[in-house]
Amino acid sequence: MLLLKEGDPLSLLTEERHGSLYLCATPIGNLEDITLRVLKVLKEVSLIAAEDTRHTRKLLSHYDIHTPLTSYHSHNLAEKGNYLLKVLREGKDVALVSDAGMPGISDPGHELIVQVLAAGLKVVPLPGPSAVITALVVAGFPTDRFCFEGFLPRKPKERRELLEKLKYEARTLVFYESPYRLISALQDMETVWGDRPLAIVRELTKTFEEVLRGDAASLLKHFASIVPRGEITIVVHGNNPVILTSPGEFDSHEVYALVAGLENQGKSRKEAIKDVARQLCWPKNKVYQAFIRHDKGE
């Protein structure tokens, strides 16, 4: 047995052993979507910090985990952040979980991660479920480059301003949205983005999982008779950077050429105008008017 004297280098290392913060991804719906590694860590850490302890307690109960819980949410960031740092400095490991998915994504866990890193302590990510990635891959849009924008702004003016800024974004876009604001969000998307393809991904991994694809107008028709419910992720096809750089660069002759080119490929005029509107992120009526102006020699 090696005896360490107070002040020896190895003794100091032992005394200064700090705990690690484990970022534990939890199910986004189906409780079976959790890794063995996350379950092991949740059982072995000294403390679990949860956004909503009531929600997390259901998960822990399902897997017969009895680790102590503490809350960490947007209303107690400063107080609980300092407390959790103290726990880590005492050499105890802490698991951070969100209500669903990877902690730190559109939830207050990000603040704790920054605080722990700034204190020079260790953060260990444990991969697992993510609504962003799951919705992205099931939408059927390009996945090689994408941009996650979090929750859309609550206020209509701020939401429209954001959509305008993203109008010419070539990457696939992913948003979170509340079911209570989905209709107004789709209305703004139709106004700003026209016929741009998008997907509404609802209740992922749950019993009533649903993926609806179309443009904003067609999806608004769907929800005219159905009240949106559940957790919603919106995935939007990126603008085509080859076809569109700025709407001001297209005159009626160029729009006519795009429509005529698609007609020559066998598409009807209606289909061609719809496709060009989607490519340019213009309303179909605007493409039709440009086509008619050229046809009339204007």
C-alpha positions as a printed NumPy array, in Angstrom:
array([[  0.   ,   0.   ,   0.   ],
       [  1.37 ,   3.413,  -1.004],
       [  1.195,   5.947,   1.821],
       [  0.97 ,   9.568,   0.712],
       [  2.205,  12.393,   2.893],
       [  0.347,  15.662,   2.962],
       [  1.905,  17.963,   0.387],
       [  3.211,  15.173,  -1.87 ],
       [  2.368,  15.791,  -5.585],
       [  0.231,  12.63 ,  -5.791],
       [ -1.58 ,  13.636,  -2.626],
       [ -2.406,  17.025,  -4.128],
       [ -3.755,  15.388,  -7.275],
       [ -5.984,  13.146,  -5.173],
       [ -7.255,  16.066,  -3.113],
       [ -8.03 ,  18.131,  -6.216],
       [ -9.997,  15.452,  -8.018],
       [-13.117,  17.123,  -9.377],
       [-16.305,  15.581, -10.65 ],
       [-17.464,  15.599, -14.268],
       [-20.658,  16.987, -15.764],
       [-22.272,  14.32 , -17.967],
       [-24.611,  15.521, -20.717],
       [-27.183,  12.737, -20.951],
       [-29.456,  12.617, -23.999],
       [-32.908,  11.349, -23.003],
       [-35.858,  10.065, -25.097],
       [-37.825,  12.569, -27.183],
       [-40.959,  10.45 , -26.822],
       [-40.502,   6.709, -26.701],
       [-38.863,   5.757, -23.403],
       [-37.022,   2.885, -25.082],
       [-34.901,   5.358, -27.087],
       [-32.107,   5.681, -24.54 ],
       [-28.578,   4.304, -24.6  ],
       [-27.153,   1.742, -22.178],
       [-24.348,   4.175, -21.402],
       [-26.765,   6.924, -20.359],
       [-28.655,   4.529, -18.095],
       [-25.373,   3.435, -16.48 ],
       [-24.308,   7.021, -15.845],
       [-27.696,   8.038, -14.459],
       [-27.407,   5.215, -11.941],
       [-23.813,   5.972, -10.92 ],
       [-23.593,   9.764, -10.649],
       [-24.103,  11.51 ,  -7.323],
       [-26.758,  13.899,  -8.603],
       [-29.005,  14.486, -11.631],
       [-29.807,  18.063, -12.648],
       [-33.097,  18.18 , -14.554],
       [-35.041,  20.942, -16.279],
       [-38.301,  19.506, -14.901],
       [-37.838,  17.022, -12.061],
       [-41.41 ,  15.753, -12.39 ],
       [-40.842,  14.842, -16.03 ],
       [-37.44 ,  13.262, -15.383],
       [-38.733,  11.297, -12.396],
       [-41.056,   9.372, -14.76 ],
       [-38.047,   8.288, -16.833],
       [-36.027,   7.314, -13.765],
       [-38.957,   5.377, -12.336],
       [-39.366,   3.477, -15.604],
       [-35.762,   2.253, -15.332],
       [-35.75 ,   1.851, -11.532],
       [-33.119,   4.576, -11.02 ],
       [-33.039,   6.209,  -7.586],
       [-30.281,   8.821,  -7.974],
       [-31.083,  12.135,  -6.2  ],
       [-32.633,  14.834,  -8.392],
       [-32.308,  18.614,  -8.342],
       [-33.931,  21.192, -10.593],
       [-31.996,  23.371, -13.025],
       [-34.165,  25.657, -15.145],
       [-34.396,  29.192, -16.501],
       [-35.631,  30.62 , -13.19 ],
       [-32.787,  29.376, -10.977],
       [-29.731,  29.431, -13.271],
       [-27.462,  31.529, -11.059],
       [-28.298,  29.872,  -7.75 ],
       [-28.279,  26.279,  -9.005],
       [-25.315,  26.855, -11.306],
       [-23.149,  27.835,  -8.334],
       [-24.502,  24.931,  -6.289],
       [-23.699,  22.398,  -9.033],
       [-20.18 ,  23.823,  -9.401],
       [-19.708,  23.265,  -5.67 ],
       [-20.86 ,  19.653,  -6.028],
       [-18.447,  19.068,  -8.92 ],
       [-15.553,  20.64 ,  -7.015],
       [-16.255,  18.23 ,  -4.164],
       [-15.378,  15.414,  -6.56 ],
       [-18.94 ,  14.296,  -7.256],
       [-20.202,  13.544, -10.747],
       [-23.381,  15.233, -12.002],
       [-25.662,  14.247, -14.889],
       [-27.48 ,  16.992, -16.785],
       [-30.721,  16.096, -18.576],
       [-33.359,  18.096, -20.407],
       [-37.029,  17.236, -20.748],
       [-36.245,  15.515, -24.051],
       [-33.224,  15.032, -26.275],
       [-29.723,  16.395, -25.803],
       [-29.339,  18.939, -22.966],
       [-27.997,  22.298, -24.071],
       [-30.069,  22.453, -27.271],
       [-32.728,  25.165, -26.927],
       [-32.821,  24.722, -23.171],
       [-31.124,  26.333, -20.132],
       [-28.564,  23.519, -19.887],
       [-26.318,  25.492, -22.226],
       [-25.703,  28.045, -19.48 ],
       [-24.482,  25.363, -17.075],
       [-22.195,  23.844, -19.706],
       [-20.557,  27.232, -20.304],
       [-20.233,  27.832, -16.551],
       [-18.613,  24.438, -15.923],
       [-16.17 ,  24.836, -18.804],
       [-15.254,  28.342, -17.639],
       [-14.424,  26.866, -14.233],
       [-11.985,  24.471, -15.876],
       [-14.033,  21.382, -15.086],
       [-14.764,  18.428, -17.345],
       [-17.876,  18.072, -19.508],
       [-18.628,  14.645, -21.005],
       [-21.248,  14.315, -23.8  ],
       [-23.272,  11.095, -24.044],
       [-24.898,  10.959, -27.521],
       [-28.49 ,   9.971, -28.023],
       [-31.906,  11.169, -29.242],
       [-32.233,  14.559, -30.917],
       [-35.441,  15.995, -32.362],
       [-33.43 ,  18.24 , -34.698],
       [-31.513,  15.42 , -36.39 ],
       [-34.445,  12.985, -36.384],
       [-36.776,  15.515, -38.038],
       [-34.087,  16.546, -40.513],
       [-33.47 ,  13.048, -41.859],
       [-37.152,  12.074, -42.08 ],
       [-38.141,  15.289, -43.911],
       [-36.396,  14.129, -47.081],
       [-34.554,  17.398, -47.768],
       [-30.758,  17.782, -48.235],
       [-28.871,  16.909, -45.056],
       [-25.285,  17.663, -46.095],
       [-25.664,  21.262, -44.9  ],
       [-28.349,  22.515, -42.541],
       [-29.039,  25.359, -40.131],
       [-30.875,  24.945, -36.807],
       [-32.608,  28.158, -35.73 ],
       [-34.227,  26.975, -32.495],
       [-37.685,  28.303, -31.671],
       [-39.187,  30.876, -34.01 ],
       [-39.764,  34.282, -32.366],
       [-43.095,  34.594, -30.582],
       [-43.852,  38.105, -31.852],
       [-45.108,  38.272, -35.477],
       [-42.933,  41.254, -36.436],
       [-39.746,  39.576, -35.165],
       [-40.718,  36.291, -36.802],
       [-41.244,  37.904, -40.217],
       [-37.958,  39.778, -39.914],
       [-36.14 ,  36.498, -39.254],
       [-37.841,  34.791, -42.203],
       [-36.814,  37.688, -44.446],
       [-33.195,  37.32 , -43.323],
       [-33.31 ,  33.601, -44.119],
       [-35.092,  34.01 , -47.456],
       [-31.985,  33.246, -49.521],
       [-30.432,  30.696, -47.145],
       [-29.243,  27.754, -49.263],
       [-29.035,  25.297, -46.375],
       [-31.961,  23.245, -45.094],
       [-33.539,  25.073, -42.147],
       [-34.856,  23.487, -38.955],
       [-37.088,  25.236, -36.407],
       [-38.953,  24.318, -33.249],
       [-42.461,  25.737, -32.938],
       [-45.347,  25.633, -30.512],
       [-48.607,  24.122, -31.852],
       [-50.345,  27.291, -30.696],
       [-48.26 ,  29.44 , -33.058],
       [-47.923,  27.015, -35.978],
       [-50.727,  28.539, -38.073],
       [-49.392,  32.088, -37.818],
       [-45.855,  30.81 , -38.541],
       [-47.054,  29.032, -41.709],
       [-48.937,  32.148, -42.801],
       [-45.757,  34.203, -42.475],
       [-43.753,  31.538, -44.327],
       [-46.228,  31.613, -47.209],
       [-46.016,  35.405, -47.372],
       [-42.22 ,  35.57 , -47.244],
       [-41.14 ,  32.299, -48.873],
       [-43.978,  31.505, -51.294],
       [-44.089,  27.858, -52.377],
       [-40.886,  26.738, -50.707],
       [-41.117,  23.027, -49.743],
       [-41.286,  22.252, -46.045],
       [-42.19 ,  19.47 , -43.647],
       [-44.089,  19.558, -40.371],
       [-42.724,  16.801, -38.132],
       [-45.004,  16.169, -35.177],
       [-44.887,  13.927, -32.088],
       [-41.648,  12.181, -33.072],
       [-41.299,   8.584, -31.78 ],
       [-44.704,   8.784, -30.085],
       [-47.944,   6.963, -30.883],
       [-49.279,   9.73 , -33.119],
       [-46.041,  10.527, -34.946],
       [-46.772,  12.378, -38.173],
       [-44.78 ,  13.923, -41.032],
       [-46.608,  16.328, -43.358],
       [-44.849,  17.566, -46.499],
       [-45.853,  20.34 , -48.876],
       [-45.689,  24.103, -49.142],
       [-47.064,  26.515, -46.555],
       [-50.352,  26.993, -48.429],
       [-51.148,  23.274, -48.643],
       [-50.251,  22.725, -44.994],
       [-52.47 ,  25.63 , -43.942],
       [-55.337,  23.918, -45.76 ],
       [-54.609,  20.736, -43.819],
       [-54.692,  22.529, -40.479],
       [-57.823,  24.489, -41.387],
       [-59.88 ,  21.563, -40.078],
       [-57.354,  19.97 , -37.71 ],
       [-56.027,  21.642, -34.568],
       [-52.203,  21.308, -34.357],
       [-51.076,  19.379, -31.29 ],
       [-47.905,  18.015, -29.769],
       [-44.203,  18.763, -30.144],
       [-43.546,  20.27 , -33.577],
       [-40.401,  20.628, -35.655],
       [-40.487,  22.503, -38.977],
       [-37.961,  21.551, -41.651],
       [-37.648,  23.879, -44.658],
       [-35.913,  23.153, -47.95 ],
       [-33.011,  25.521, -48.511],
       [-33.076,  28.017, -51.336],
       [-31.366,  26.893, -54.516],
       [-28.126,  28.928, -54.679],
       [-27.6  ,  28.095, -58.357],
       [-30.962,  29.445, -59.417],
       [-31.422,  32.256, -56.946],
       [-29.112,  34.919, -55.617],
       [-31.483,  37.863, -55.467],
       [-34.981,  38.328, -56.894],
       [-33.906,  41.573, -58.503],
       [-31.625,  39.654, -60.868],
       [-34.538,  38.008, -62.675],
       [-36.487,  39.83 , -65.367],
       [-39.574,  38.528, -67.189],
       [-37.432,  37.08 , -70.005],
       [-35.445,  34.906, -67.575],
       [-38.585,  33.794, -65.742],
       [-40.19 ,  32.922, -69.086],
       [-37.117,  30.883, -70.042],
       [-37.274,  28.904, -66.79 ],
       [-40.97 ,  28.128, -67.225],
       [-40.598,  27.282, -70.927],
       [-37.644,  25.029, -70.178],
       [-39.733,  22.969, -67.761],
       [-42.611,  22.83 , -70.256],
       [-40.189,  21.449, -72.833],
       [-39.358,  18.702, -70.332],
       [-42.999,  17.631, -70.378],
       [-44.449,  19.551, -67.455],
       [-47.731,  21.419, -67.708],
       [-47.609,  25.197, -67.478],
       [-49.229,  25.087, -64.062],
       [-46.628,  22.608, -62.803],
       [-43.793,  24.596, -64.393],
       [-44.921,  27.872, -62.793],
       [-45.237,  26.153, -59.418],
       [-41.706,  24.694, -59.706],
       [-40.188,  28.023, -60.75 ],
       [-41.983,  29.786, -57.883],
       [-40.444,  27.259, -55.508],
       [-36.979,  27.719, -57.02 ],
       [-37.139,  31.506, -56.838],
       [-39.075,  31.625, -53.558],
       [-41.623,  33.81 , -55.311],
       [-45.407,  33.575, -55.033],
       [-46.844,  31.598, -57.958],
       [-48.864,  34.634, -59.006],
       [-45.688,  36.702, -59.373],
       [-44.103,  34.08 , -61.644],
       [-47.3  ,  33.863, -63.69 ],
       [-47.411,  37.647, -64.136],
       [-43.77 ,  37.762, -65.247],
       [-44.43 ,  34.929, -67.695],
       [-47.482,  36.718, -69.154],
       [-45.601,  40.037, -69.461],
       [-42.925,  38.372, -71.561],
       [-45.545,  36.478, -73.581],
       [-47.19 ,  39.796, -74.407],
       [-43.852,  41.328, -75.352],
       [-43.788,  43.729, -72.401]])
